[in-house]
Amino acid sequence: MPNKKKEKGGGVSRRSFLKGMGSGIASTAALSTGGLLSKEAAAAFLAPDAERINDFQTIQLKINGTMQSVRVEPRTTLLSALRDKLDLTGSKEVCDRGQCGACTVLADGKPVLSCMTLALDARGKEIVTVEGLADGEKLSAVQQAFVEQDALMCGFCTPGFVVSATALLQDNPNPNAEEIKLGLSGNICRCGTYPNVFGAVQEAAKNMRKGR
Ligand code: FES
Ligand code: FES
């Protein structure tokens, strides 16, 4: 009976752990009646706001130059609206918590993380996704350079890098290596294609300066 022996010896058994958890919950409940919050206020704070959660509404978003109607909840992220409602799956959901940059889109020309942006807050802004960078079948200079410089492996990070690089080159058409690294510092590539990505941005910058 190894478990019994461990409990007697003062180790942490599953039973004592669960007992500890129970007392932790009890103390949290006590806090709600101990002067910080009344029991009713604590219950109201913790209860889901059903009215708000179910408050679907149809909003208009300008995506890649076209006004689109989309039905969202207050909690719907721009990334979810793009991918799940508008079938624009170029922006990738990788971390879904603002850490990898794979979901980057442009909002009024500035790079934003669409997983951290509410769809409601995108109203009135010009949203451009990676799909909106190409001119029909013609890739943008940045997209073309990523292809030519072989700047992707699995490709999950690539849309975010392409959008961030586009924003960088709009602000700074002739960035040096340090400025490129800084401009793309919000994007993570787990496959480690950084040298090719940085090379692609330099190549795109060169071509854009030549008007290609
Ligand atoms: S998916 Fe948005 S930052 Fe990672
Ligand atoms: S190419 Fe795979 S994560 Fe960047």
mmCIF file with all atom_site columns, C-alpha atoms and ligand atoms in Angstrom:
data_model
loop_
_atom_site.group_PDB
_atom_site.id
_atom_site.type_symbol
_atom_site.label_atom_id
_atom_site.label_alt_id
_atom_site.label_comp_id
_atom_site.label_asym_id
_atom_site.label_entity_id
_atom_site.label_seq_id
_atom_site.pdbx_PDB_ins_code
_atom_site.Cartn_x
_atom_site.Cartn_y
_atom_site.Cartn_z
_atom_site.occupancy
_atom_site.B_iso_or_equiv
_atom_site.pdbx_formal_charge
_atom_site.auth_seq_id
_atom_site.auth_comp_id
_atom_site.auth_asym_id
_atom_site.auth_atom_id
_atom_site.pdbx_PDB_model_num
ATOM   1   C  CA  . MET A 1 1   ? 0.000   0.000  0.000   1.00 0.00 ? 1   MET A CA  1
ATOM   2   C  CA  . PRO A 1 2   ? 2.489   2.651  -1.102  1.00 0.00 ? 2   PRO A CA  1
ATOM   3   C  CA  . ASN A 1 3   ? -0.045  5.508  -1.006  1.00 0.00 ? 3   ASN A CA  1
ATOM   4   C  CA  . LYS A 1 4   ? -1.010  4.907  2.595   1.00 0.00 ? 4   LYS A CA  1
ATOM   5   C  CA  . LYS A 1 5   ? 2.634   4.831  3.600   1.00 0.00 ? 5   LYS A CA  1
ATOM   6   C  CA  . LYS A 1 6   ? 3.330   8.111  1.831   1.00 0.00 ? 6   LYS A CA  1
ATOM   7   C  CA  . GLU A 1 7   ? 0.420   9.874  3.572   1.00 0.00 ? 7   GLU A CA  1
ATOM   8   C  CA  . LYS A 1 8   ? 1.629   8.713  6.956   1.00 0.00 ? 8   LYS A CA  1
ATOM   9   C  CA  . GLY A 1 9   ? 5.118   9.947  6.143   1.00 0.00 ? 9   GLY A CA  1
ATOM   10  C  CA  . GLY A 1 10  ? 3.897   13.474 5.492   1.00 0.00 ? 10  GLY A CA  1
ATOM   11  C  CA  . GLY A 1 11  ? 4.218   13.398 1.649   1.00 0.00 ? 11  GLY A CA  1
ATOM   12  C  CA  . VAL A 1 12  ? 1.625   14.942 -0.617  1.00 0.00 ? 12  VAL A CA  1
ATOM   13  C  CA  . SER A 1 13  ? -0.887  12.276 -1.622  1.00 0.00 ? 13  SER A CA  1
ATOM   14  C  CA  . ARG A 1 14  ? -3.667  12.725 -4.114  1.00 0.00 ? 14  ARG A CA  1
ATOM   15  C  CA  . ARG A 1 15  ? -6.129  12.771 -1.203  1.00 0.00 ? 15  ARG A CA  1
ATOM   16  C  CA  . SER A 1 16  ? -4.304  15.465 0.770   1.00 0.00 ? 16  SER A CA  1
ATOM   17  C  CA  . PHE A 1 17  ? -3.837  17.511 -2.405  1.00 0.00 ? 17  PHE A CA  1
ATOM   18  C  CA  . LEU A 1 18  ? -7.588  17.416 -3.099  1.00 0.00 ? 18  LEU A CA  1
ATOM   19  C  CA  . LYS A 1 19  ? -8.293  18.281 0.521   1.00 0.00 ? 19  LYS A CA  1
ATOM   20  C  CA  . GLY A 1 20  ? -5.988  21.284 0.166   1.00 0.00 ? 20  GLY A CA  1
ATOM   21  C  CA  . MET A 1 21  ? -7.764  22.367 -2.982  1.00 0.00 ? 21  MET A CA  1
ATOM   22  C  CA  . GLY A 1 22  ? -11.076 22.135 -1.144  1.00 0.00 ? 22  GLY A CA  1
ATOM   23  C  CA  . SER A 1 23  ? -9.914  24.384 1.650   1.00 0.00 ? 23  SER A CA  1
ATOM   24  C  CA  . GLY A 1 24  ? -8.520  26.826 -0.936  1.00 0.00 ? 24  GLY A CA  1
ATOM   25  C  CA  . ILE A 1 25  ? -11.910 27.109 -2.553  1.00 0.00 ? 25  ILE A CA  1
ATOM   26  C  CA  . ALA A 1 26  ? -13.523 27.545 0.840   1.00 0.00 ? 26  ALA A CA  1
ATOM   27  C  CA  . SER A 1 27  ? -11.154 30.400 1.677   1.00 0.00 ? 27  SER A CA  1
ATOM   28  C  CA  . THR A 1 28  ? -11.903 32.074 -1.650  1.00 0.00 ? 28  THR A CA  1
ATOM   29  C  CA  . ALA A 1 29  ? -15.601 31.842 -0.869  1.00 0.00 ? 29  ALA A CA  1
ATOM   30  C  CA  . ALA A 1 30  ? -14.892 33.266 2.585   1.00 0.00 ? 30  ALA A CA  1
ATOM   31  C  CA  . LEU A 1 31  ? -13.161 36.239 1.007   1.00 0.00 ? 31  LEU A CA  1
ATOM   32  C  CA  . SER A 1 32  ? -16.409 37.101 -0.716  1.00 0.00 ? 32  SER A CA  1
ATOM   33  C  CA  . THR A 1 33  ? -18.106 37.429 2.642   1.00 0.00 ? 33  THR A CA  1
ATOM   34  C  CA  . GLY A 1 34  ? -15.123 38.774 4.541   1.00 0.00 ? 34  GLY A CA  1
ATOM   35  C  CA  . GLY A 1 35  ? -15.466 42.406 3.587   1.00 0.00 ? 35  GLY A CA  1
ATOM   36  C  CA  . LEU A 1 36  ? -13.879 42.485 0.119   1.00 0.00 ? 36  LEU A CA  1
ATOM   37  C  CA  . LEU A 1 37  ? -17.105 41.724 -1.716  1.00 0.00 ? 37  LEU A CA  1
ATOM   38  C  CA  . SER A 1 38  ? -20.563 40.864 -0.483  1.00 0.00 ? 38  SER A CA  1
ATOM   39  C  CA  . LYS A 1 39  ? -21.739 37.366 -1.313  1.00 0.00 ? 39  LYS A CA  1
ATOM   40  C  CA  . GLU A 1 40  ? -24.230 38.807 -3.806  1.00 0.00 ? 40  GLU A CA  1
ATOM   41  C  CA  . ALA A 1 41  ? -21.618 41.058 -5.429  1.00 0.00 ? 41  ALA A CA  1
ATOM   42  C  CA  . ALA A 1 42  ? -19.180 38.152 -5.729  1.00 0.00 ? 42  ALA A CA  1
ATOM   43  C  CA  . ALA A 1 43  ? -21.872 35.988 -7.324  1.00 0.00 ? 43  ALA A CA  1
ATOM   44  C  CA  . ALA A 1 44  ? -22.796 38.770 -9.753  1.00 0.00 ? 44  ALA A CA  1
ATOM   45  C  CA  . PHE A 1 45  ? -19.129 39.307 -10.610 1.00 0.00 ? 45  PHE A CA  1
ATOM   46  C  CA  . LEU A 1 46  ? -18.531 35.634 -11.326 1.00 0.00 ? 46  LEU A CA  1
ATOM   47  C  CA  . ALA A 1 47  ? -21.800 34.917 -13.144 1.00 0.00 ? 47  ALA A CA  1
ATOM   48  C  CA  . PRO A 1 48  ? -21.574 35.016 -16.934 1.00 0.00 ? 48  PRO A CA  1
ATOM   49  C  CA  . ASP A 1 49  ? -23.316 38.035 -18.334 1.00 0.00 ? 49  ASP A CA  1
ATOM   50  C  CA  . ALA A 1 50  ? -25.746 36.023 -20.421 1.00 0.00 ? 50  ALA A CA  1
ATOM   51  C  CA  . GLU A 1 51  ? -27.329 39.050 -22.017 1.00 0.00 ? 51  GLU A CA  1
ATOM   52  C  CA  . ARG A 1 52  ? -23.993 40.406 -23.160 1.00 0.00 ? 52  ARG A CA  1
ATOM   53  C  CA  . ILE A 1 53  ? -22.607 37.033 -24.289 1.00 0.00 ? 53  ILE A CA  1
ATOM   54  C  CA  . ASN A 1 54  ? -25.676 36.394 -26.413 1.00 0.00 ? 54  ASN A CA  1
ATOM   55  C  CA  . ASP A 1 55  ? -25.695 39.866 -27.809 1.00 0.00 ? 55  ASP A CA  1
ATOM   56  C  CA  . PHE A 1 56  ? -24.985 39.000 -31.450 1.00 0.00 ? 56  PHE A CA  1
ATOM   57  C  CA  . GLN A 1 57  ? -25.022 41.902 -33.818 1.00 0.00 ? 57  GLN A CA  1
ATOM   58  C  CA  . THR A 1 58  ? -24.343 42.463 -37.489 1.00 0.00 ? 58  THR A CA  1
ATOM   59  C  CA  . ILE A 1 59  ? -21.529 44.899 -38.131 1.00 0.00 ? 59  ILE A CA  1
ATOM   60  C  CA  . GLN A 1 60  ? -19.828 46.246 -41.228 1.00 0.00 ? 60  GLN A CA  1
ATOM   61  C  CA  . LEU A 1 61  ? -16.100 45.776 -41.633 1.00 0.00 ? 61  LEU A CA  1
ATOM   62  C  CA  . LYS A 1 62  ? -13.974 47.066 -44.474 1.00 0.00 ? 62  LYS A CA  1
ATOM   63  C  CA  . ILE A 1 63  ? -11.740 44.172 -45.407 1.00 0.00 ? 63  ILE A CA  1
ATOM   64  C  CA  . ASN A 1 64  ? -9.328  44.396 -48.320 1.00 0.00 ? 64  ASN A CA  1
ATOM   65  C  CA  . GLY A 1 65  ? -11.217 47.343 -49.756 1.00 0.00 ? 65  GLY A CA  1
ATOM   66  C  CA  . THR A 1 66  ? -14.685 45.776 -49.578 1.00 0.00 ? 66  THR A CA  1
ATOM   67  C  CA  . MET A 1 67  ? -17.402 46.375 -46.981 1.00 0.00 ? 67  MET A CA  1
ATOM   68  C  CA  . GLN A 1 68  ? -18.487 43.076 -45.473 1.00 0.00 ? 68  GLN A CA  1
ATOM   69  C  CA  . SER A 1 69  ? -21.389 42.293 -43.159 1.00 0.00 ? 69  SER A CA  1
ATOM   70  C  CA  . VAL A 1 70  ? -20.487 39.993 -40.346 1.00 0.00 ? 70  VAL A CA  1
ATOM   71  C  CA  . ARG A 1 71  ? -22.497 38.744 -37.408 1.00 0.00 ? 71  ARG A CA  1
ATOM   72  C  CA  . VAL A 1 72  ? -20.441 38.755 -34.241 1.00 0.00 ? 72  VAL A CA  1
ATOM   73  C  CA  . GLU A 1 73  ? -20.652 38.594 -30.485 1.00 0.00 ? 73  GLU A CA  1
ATOM   74  C  CA  . PRO A 1 74  ? -18.971 41.275 -28.371 1.00 0.00 ? 74  PRO A CA  1
ATOM   75  C  CA  . ARG A 1 75  ? -16.222 38.779 -27.577 1.00 0.00 ? 75  ARG A CA  1
ATOM   76  C  CA  . THR A 1 76  ? -15.531 37.789 -31.214 1.00 0.00 ? 76  THR A CA  1
ATOM   77  C  CA  . THR A 1 77  ? -11.991 38.601 -32.221 1.00 0.00 ? 77  THR A CA  1
ATOM   78  C  CA  . LEU A 1 78  ? -11.128 40.114 -35.566 1.00 0.00 ? 78  LEU A CA  1
ATOM   79  C  CA  . LEU A 1 79  ? -9.160  36.932 -36.309 1.00 0.00 ? 79  LEU A CA  1
ATOM   80  C  CA  . SER A 1 80  ? -12.214 34.788 -35.677 1.00 0.00 ? 80  SER A CA  1
ATOM   81  C  CA  . ALA A 1 81  ? -14.403 37.074 -37.786 1.00 0.00 ? 81  ALA A CA  1
ATOM   82  C  CA  . LEU A 1 82  ? -11.907 36.846 -40.658 1.00 0.00 ? 82  LEU A CA  1
ATOM   83  C  CA  . ARG A 1 83  ? -11.310 33.117 -40.506 1.00 0.00 ? 83  ARG A CA  1
ATOM   84  C  CA  . ASP A 1 84  ? -14.587 31.669 -39.239 1.00 0.00 ? 84  ASP A CA  1
ATOM   85  C  CA  . LYS A 1 85  ? -17.146 34.095 -40.656 1.00 0.00 ? 85  LYS A CA  1
ATOM   86  C  CA  . LEU A 1 86  ? -15.554 35.533 -43.807 1.00 0.00 ? 86  LEU A CA  1
ATOM   87  C  CA  . ASP A 1 87  ? -13.467 32.541 -44.863 1.00 0.00 ? 87  ASP A CA  1
ATOM   88  C  CA  . LEU A 1 88  ? -10.295 34.619 -45.037 1.00 0.00 ? 88  LEU A CA  1
ATOM   89  C  CA  . THR A 1 89  ? -7.961  32.004 -43.619 1.00 0.00 ? 89  THR A CA  1
ATOM   90  C  CA  . GLY A 1 90  ? -4.656  33.607 -44.602 1.00 0.00 ? 90  GLY A CA  1
ATOM   91  C  CA  . SER A 1 91  ? -4.219  35.106 -41.138 1.00 0.00 ? 91  SER A CA  1
ATOM   92  C  CA  . LYS A 1 92  ? -3.221  32.202 -38.926 1.00 0.00 ? 92  LYS A CA  1
ATOM   93  C  CA  . GLU A 1 93  ? -4.305  31.352 -35.419 1.00 0.00 ? 93  GLU A CA  1
ATOM   94  C  CA  . VAL A 1 94  ? -1.210  29.920 -33.768 1.00 0.00 ? 94  VAL A CA  1
ATOM   95  C  CA  . CYS A 1 95  ? -0.888  31.127 -30.165 1.00 0.00 ? 95  CYS A CA  1
ATOM   96  C  CA  . ASP A 1 96  ? -4.191  33.045 -29.930 1.00 0.00 ? 96  ASP A CA  1
ATOM   97  C  CA  . ARG A 1 97  ? -2.675  35.195 -27.174 1.00 0.00 ? 97  ARG A CA  1
ATOM   98  C  CA  . GLY A 1 98  ? -0.637  37.922 -28.794 1.00 0.00 ? 98  GLY A CA  1
ATOM   99  C  CA  . GLN A 1 99  ? 2.723   36.223 -28.708 1.00 0.00 ? 99  GLN A CA  1
ATOM   100 C  CA  . CYS A 1 100 ? 3.576   34.932 -32.176 1.00 0.00 ? 100 CYS A CA  1
ATOM   101 C  CA  . GLY A 1 101 ? 2.411   37.472 -34.777 1.00 0.00 ? 101 GLY A CA  1
ATOM   102 C  CA  . ALA A 1 102 ? 0.949   34.845 -37.136 1.00 0.00 ? 102 ALA A CA  1
ATOM   103 C  CA  . CYS A 1 103 ? -2.407  36.654 -37.098 1.00 0.00 ? 103 CYS A CA  1
ATOM   104 C  CA  . THR A 1 104 ? -1.002  40.084 -38.022 1.00 0.00 ? 104 THR A CA  1
ATOM   105 C  CA  . VAL A 1 105 ? -3.173  42.247 -40.285 1.00 0.00 ? 105 VAL A CA  1
ATOM   106 C  CA  . LEU A 1 106 ? -3.019  45.915 -41.186 1.00 0.00 ? 106 LEU A CA  1
ATOM   107 C  CA  . ALA A 1 107 ? -5.499  48.320 -39.599 1.00 0.00 ? 107 ALA A CA  1
ATOM   108 C  CA  . ASP A 1 108 ? -5.263  51.742 -41.220 1.00 0.00 ? 108 ASP A CA  1
ATOM   109 C  CA  . GLY A 1 109 ? -1.801  50.733 -42.425 1.00 0.00 ? 109 GLY A CA  1
ATOM   110 C  CA  . LYS A 1 110 ? -0.470  49.699 -39.012 1.00 0.00 ? 110 LYS A CA  1
ATOM   111 C  CA  . PRO A 1 111 ? 0.230   46.085 -38.083 1.00 0.00 ? 111 PRO A CA  1
ATOM   112 C  CA  . VAL A 1 112 ? -2.124  44.745 -35.405 1.00 0.00 ? 112 VAL A CA  1
ATOM   113 C  CA  . LEU A 1 113 ? -2.615  41.324 -33.869 1.00 0.00 ? 113 LEU A CA  1
ATOM   114 C  CA  . SER A 1 114 ? -6.051  40.236 -34.985 1.00 0.00 ? 114 SER A CA  1
ATOM   115 C  CA  . CYS A 1 115 ? -6.273  37.626 -32.209 1.00 0.00 ? 115 CYS A CA  1
ATOM   116 C  CA  . MET A 1 116 ? -6.039  40.460 -29.683 1.00 0.00 ? 116 MET A CA  1
ATOM   117 C  CA  . THR A 1 117 ? -8.427  42.821 -31.476 1.00 0.00 ? 117 THR A CA  1
ATOM   118 C  CA  . LEU A 1 118 ? -12.182 42.649 -31.073 1.00 0.00 ? 118 LEU A CA  1
ATOM   119 C  CA  . ALA A 1 119 ? -14.125 42.603 -34.317 1.00 0.00 ? 119 ALA A CA  1
ATOM   120 C  CA  . LEU A 1 120 ? -16.256 45.441 -32.927 1.00 0.00 ? 120 LEU A CA  1
ATOM   121 C  CA  . ASP A 1 121 ? -13.128 47.566 -32.572 1.00 0.00 ? 121 ASP A CA  1
ATOM   122 C  CA  . ALA A 1 122 ? -12.233 47.050 -36.227 1.00 0.00 ? 122 ALA A CA  1
ATOM   123 C  CA  . ARG A 1 123 ? -15.301 49.013 -37.332 1.00 0.00 ? 123 ARG A CA  1
ATOM   124 C  CA  . GLY A 1 124 ? -14.388 52.139 -39.289 1.00 0.00 ? 124 GLY A CA  1
ATOM   125 C  CA  . LYS A 1 125 ? -10.868 50.909 -40.003 1.00 0.00 ? 125 LYS A CA  1
ATOM   126 C  CA  . GLU A 1 126 ? -9.314  49.772 -43.272 1.00 0.00 ? 126 GLU A CA  1
ATOM   127 C  CA  . ILE A 1 127 ? -8.359  46.174 -42.584 1.00 0.00 ? 127 ILE A CA  1
ATOM   128 C  CA  . VAL A 1 128 ? -5.928  44.504 -44.963 1.00 0.00 ? 128 VAL A CA  1
ATOM   129 C  CA  . THR A 1 129 ? -5.118  40.819 -44.647 1.00 0.00 ? 129 THR A CA  1
ATOM   130 C  CA  . VAL A 1 130 ? -2.412  38.882 -46.419 1.00 0.00 ? 130 VAL A CA  1
ATOM   131 C  CA  . GLU A 1 131 ? -5.004  38.041 -49.100 1.00 0.00 ? 131 GLU A CA  1
ATOM   132 C  CA  . GLY A 1 132 ? -5.428  41.748 -49.809 1.00 0.00 ? 132 GLY A CA  1
ATOM   133 C  CA  . LEU A 1 133 ? -1.752  42.413 -50.545 1.00 0.00 ? 133 LEU A CA  1
ATOM   134 C  CA  . ALA A 1 134 ? -1.707  40.767 -53.961 1.00 0.00 ? 134 ALA A CA  1
ATOM   135 C  CA  . ASP A 1 135 ? -3.113  42.517 -57.010 1.00 0.00 ? 135 ASP A CA  1
ATOM   136 C  CA  . GLY A 1 136 ? -5.276  39.763 -58.434 1.00 0.00 ? 136 GLY A CA  1
ATOM   137 C  CA  . GLU A 1 137 ? -2.844  37.035 -59.498 1.00 0.00 ? 137 GLU A CA  1
ATOM   138 C  CA  . LYS A 1 138 ? 0.166   39.320 -59.142 1.00 0.00 ? 138 LYS A CA  1
ATOM   139 C  CA  . LEU A 1 139 ? 1.918   38.885 -55.830 1.00 0.00 ? 139 LEU A CA  1
ATOM   140 C  CA  . SER A 1 140 ? 3.094   41.955 -53.938 1.00 0.00 ? 140 SER A CA  1
ATOM   141 C  CA  . ALA A 1 141 ? 6.834   42.653 -53.924 1.00 0.00 ? 141 ALA A CA  1
ATOM   142 C  CA  . VAL A 1 142 ? 7.086   41.240 -50.388 1.00 0.00 ? 142 VAL A CA  1
ATOM   143 C  CA  . GLN A 1 143 ? 5.131   38.094 -51.235 1.00 0.00 ? 143 GLN A CA  1
ATOM   144 C  CA  . GLN A 1 144 ? 7.219   37.561 -54.370 1.00 0.00 ? 144 GLN A CA  1
ATOM   145 C  CA  . ALA A 1 145 ? 10.469  38.000 -52.448 1.00 0.00 ? 145 ALA A CA  1
ATOM   146 C  CA  . PHE A 1 146 ? 9.371   35.446 -49.821 1.00 0.00 ? 146 PHE A CA  1
ATOM   147 C  CA  . VAL A 1 147 ? 8.807   32.937 -52.625 1.00 0.00 ? 147 VAL A CA  1
ATOM   148 C  CA  . GLU A 1 148 ? 12.085  33.707 -54.390 1.00 0.00 ? 148 GLU A CA  1
ATOM   149 C  CA  . GLN A 1 149 ? 14.160  33.696 -51.208 1.00 0.00 ? 149 GLN A CA  1
ATOM   150 C  CA  . ASP A 1 150 ? 12.548  30.466 -49.976 1.00 0.00 ? 150 ASP A CA  1
ATOM   151 C  CA  . ALA A 1 151 ? 11.583  32.269 -46.766 1.00 0.00 ? 151 ALA A CA  1
ATOM   152 C  CA  . LEU A 1 152 ? 9.202   29.644 -45.409 1.00 0.00 ? 152 LEU A CA  1
ATOM   153 C  CA  . MET A 1 153 ? 9.132   26.068 -44.271 1.00 0.00 ? 153 MET A CA  1
ATOM   154 C  CA  . CYS A 1 154 ? 5.798   25.036 -42.710 1.00 0.00 ? 154 CYS A CA  1
ATOM   155 C  CA  . GLY A 1 155 ? 4.385   28.457 -43.615 1.00 0.00 ? 155 GLY A CA  1
ATOM   156 C  CA  . PHE A 1 156 ? 2.295   29.051 -40.514 1.00 0.00 ? 156 PHE A CA  1
ATOM   157 C  CA  . CYS A 1 157 ? 4.209   32.190 -39.565 1.00 0.00 ? 157 CYS A CA  1
ATOM   158 C  CA  . THR A 1 158 ? 4.538   33.454 -43.130 1.00 0.00 ? 158 THR A CA  1
ATOM   159 C  CA  . PRO A 1 159 ? 1.337   35.529 -43.525 1.00 0.00 ? 159 PRO A CA  1
ATOM   160 C  CA  . GLY A 1 160 ? 2.168   37.416 -40.345 1.00 0.00 ? 160 GLY A CA  1
ATOM   161 C  CA  . PHE A 1 161 ? 5.761   38.047 -41.463 1.00 0.00 ? 161 PHE A CA  1
ATOM   162 C  CA  . VAL A 1 162 ? 4.583   39.207 -44.903 1.00 0.00 ? 162 VAL A CA  1
ATOM   163 C  CA  . VAL A 1 163 ? 2.080   41.657 -43.406 1.00 0.00 ? 163 VAL A CA  1
ATOM   164 C  CA  . SER A 1 164 ? 4.575   42.986 -40.829 1.00 0.00 ? 164 SER A CA  1
ATOM   165 C  CA  . ALA A 1 165 ? 7.250   43.353 -43.524 1.00 0.00 ? 165 ALA A CA  1
ATOM   166 C  CA  . THR A 1 166 ? 4.773   45.225 -45.726 1.00 0.00 ? 166 THR A CA  1
ATOM   167 C  CA  . ALA A 1 167 ? 4.058   47.667 -42.893 1.00 0.00 ? 167 ALA A CA  1
ATOM   168 C  CA  . LEU A 1 168 ? 7.786   48.041 -42.212 1.00 0.00 ? 168 LEU A CA  1
ATOM   169 C  CA  . LEU A 1 169 ? 8.608   48.872 -45.840 1.00 0.00 ? 169 LEU A CA  1
ATOM   170 C  CA  . GLN A 1 170 ? 5.739   51.332 -46.076 1.00 0.00 ? 170 GLN A CA  1
ATOM   171 C  CA  . ASP A 1 171 ? 7.268   53.260 -43.172 1.00 0.00 ? 171 ASP A CA  1
ATOM   172 C  CA  . ASN A 1 172 ? 10.903  52.705 -44.082 1.00 0.00 ? 172 ASN A CA  1
ATOM   173 C  CA  . PRO A 1 173 ? 11.639  51.819 -47.738 1.00 0.00 ? 173 PRO A CA  1
ATOM   174 C  CA  . ASN A 1 174 ? 15.341  51.233 -47.099 1.00 0.00 ? 174 ASN A CA  1
ATOM   175 C  CA  . PRO A 1 175 ? 15.741  49.491 -43.733 1.00 0.00 ? 175 PRO A CA  1
ATOM   176 C  CA  . ASN A 1 176 ? 19.105  48.177 -42.570 1.00 0.00 ? 176 ASN A CA  1
ATOM   177 C  CA  . ALA A 1 177 ? 19.472  44.717 -41.048 1.00 0.00 ? 177 ALA A CA  1
ATOM   178 C  CA  . GLU A 1 178 ? 18.850  45.939 -37.491 1.00 0.00 ? 178 GLU A CA  1
ATOM   179 C  CA  . GLU A 1 179 ? 15.725  47.830 -38.535 1.00 0.00 ? 179 GLU A CA  1
ATOM   180 C  CA  . ILE A 1 180 ? 14.387  44.747 -40.301 1.00 0.00 ? 180 ILE A CA  1
ATOM   181 C  CA  . LYS A 1 181 ? 14.944  42.623 -37.192 1.00 0.00 ? 181 LYS A CA  1
ATOM   182 C  CA  . LEU A 1 182 ? 13.276  45.240 -35.035 1.00 0.00 ? 182 LEU A CA  1
ATOM   183 C  CA  . GLY A 1 183 ? 10.353  45.649 -37.455 1.00 0.00 ? 183 GLY A CA  1
ATOM   184 C  CA  . LEU A 1 184 ? 9.732   41.903 -37.422 1.00 0.00 ? 184 LEU A CA  1
ATOM   185 C  CA  . SER A 1 185 ? 10.440  41.354 -33.745 1.00 0.00 ? 185 SER A CA  1
ATOM   186 C  CA  . GLY A 1 186 ? 6.763   40.686 -33.017 1.00 0.00 ? 186 GLY A CA  1
ATOM   187 C  CA  . ASN A 1 187 ? 6.770   37.671 -35.320 1.00 0.00 ? 187 ASN A CA  1
ATOM   188 C  CA  . ILE A 1 188 ? 8.056   34.252 -34.365 1.00 0.00 ? 188 ILE A CA  1
ATOM   189 C  CA  . CYS A 1 189 ? 9.119   31.472 -36.714 1.00 0.00 ? 189 CYS A CA  1
ATOM   190 C  CA  . ARG A 1 190 ? 9.367   28.123 -35.019 1.00 0.00 ? 190 ARG A CA  1
ATOM   191 C  CA  . CYS A 1 191 ? 11.033  26.622 -38.096 1.00 0.00 ? 191 CYS A CA  1
ATOM   192 C  CA  . GLY A 1 192 ? 13.867  29.147 -37.823 1.00 0.00 ? 192 GLY A CA  1
ATOM   193 C  CA  . THR A 1 193 ? 13.693  30.648 -41.298 1.00 0.00 ? 193 THR A CA  1
ATOM   194 C  CA  . TYR A 1 194 ? 14.857  34.046 -40.020 1.00 0.00 ? 194 TYR A CA  1
ATOM   195 C  CA  . PRO A 1 195 ? 17.914  34.443 -42.328 1.00 0.00 ? 195 PRO A CA  1
ATOM   196 C  CA  . ASN A 1 196 ? 15.745  33.843 -45.404 1.00 0.00 ? 196 ASN A CA  1
ATOM   197 C  CA  . VAL A 1 197 ? 12.962  36.064 -44.075 1.00 0.00 ? 197 VAL A CA  1
ATOM   198 C  CA  . PHE A 1 198 ? 15.387  38.933 -43.456 1.00 0.00 ? 198 PHE A CA  1
ATOM   199 C  CA  . GLY A 1 199 ? 16.902  38.331 -46.910 1.00 0.00 ? 199 GLY A CA  1
ATOM   200 C  CA  . ALA A 1 200 ? 13.441  38.415 -48.488 1.00 0.00 ? 200 ALA A CA  1
ATOM   201 C  CA  . VAL A 1 201 ? 12.652  41.750 -46.861 1.00 0.00 ? 201 VAL A CA  1
ATOM   202 C  CA  . GLN A 1 202 ? 15.927  43.231 -48.137 1.00 0.00 ? 202 GLN A CA  1
ATOM   203 C  CA  . GLU A 1 203 ? 15.160  41.877 -51.607 1.00 0.00 ? 203 GLU A CA  1
ATOM   204 C  CA  . ALA A 1 204 ? 11.603  43.255 -51.530 1.00 0.00 ? 204 ALA A CA  1
ATOM   205 C  CA  . ALA A 1 205 ? 12.878  46.645 -50.399 1.00 0.00 ? 205 ALA A CA  1
ATOM   206 C  CA  . LYS A 1 206 ? 15.371  46.709 -53.275 1.00 0.00 ? 206 LYS A CA  1
ATOM   207 C  CA  . ASN A 1 207 ? 12.706  45.758 -55.828 1.00 0.00 ? 207 ASN A CA  1
ATOM   208 C  CA  . MET A 1 208 ? 10.201  48.256 -54.458 1.00 0.00 ? 208 MET A CA  1
ATOM   209 C  CA  . ARG A 1 209 ? 12.758  51.051 -54.690 1.00 0.00 ? 209 ARG A CA  1
ATOM   210 C  CA  . LYS A 1 210 ? 13.238  50.091 -58.342 1.00 0.00 ? 210 LYS A CA  1
ATOM   211 C  CA  . GLY A 1 211 ? 9.445   50.299 -58.770 1.00 0.00 ? 211 GLY A CA  1
ATOM   212 C  CA  . ARG A 1 212 ? 8.933   46.580 -59.328 1.00 0.00 ? 212 ARG A CA  1
HETATM 213 S  S1  . FES B 2 .   ? -2.171  34.031 -33.092 1.00 0.00 ? 1   FES B S1  1
HETATM 214 FE FE1 . FES B 2 .   ? -2.220  36.166 -32.689 1.00 0.00 ? 1   FES B FE1 1
HETATM 215 S  S2  . FES B 2 .   ? -0.261  36.601 -31.894 1.00 0.00 ? 1   FES B S2  1
HETATM 216 FE FE2 . FES B 2 .   ? -0.260  34.444 -32.139 1.00 0.00 ? 1   FES B FE2 1
HETATM 217 S  S1  . FES B 2 .   ? 8.022   28.549 -41.453 1.00 0.00 ? 2   FES B S1  1
HETATM 218 FE FE1 . FES B 2 .   ? 7.239   27.273 -39.895 1.00 0.00 ? 2   FES B FE1 1
HETATM 219 S  S2  . FES B 2 .   ? 6.872   28.594 -38.243 1.00 0.00 ? 2   FES B S2  1
HETATM 220 FE FE2 . FES B 2 .   ? 7.866   29.832 -39.690 1.00 0.00 ? 2   FES B FE2 1
#
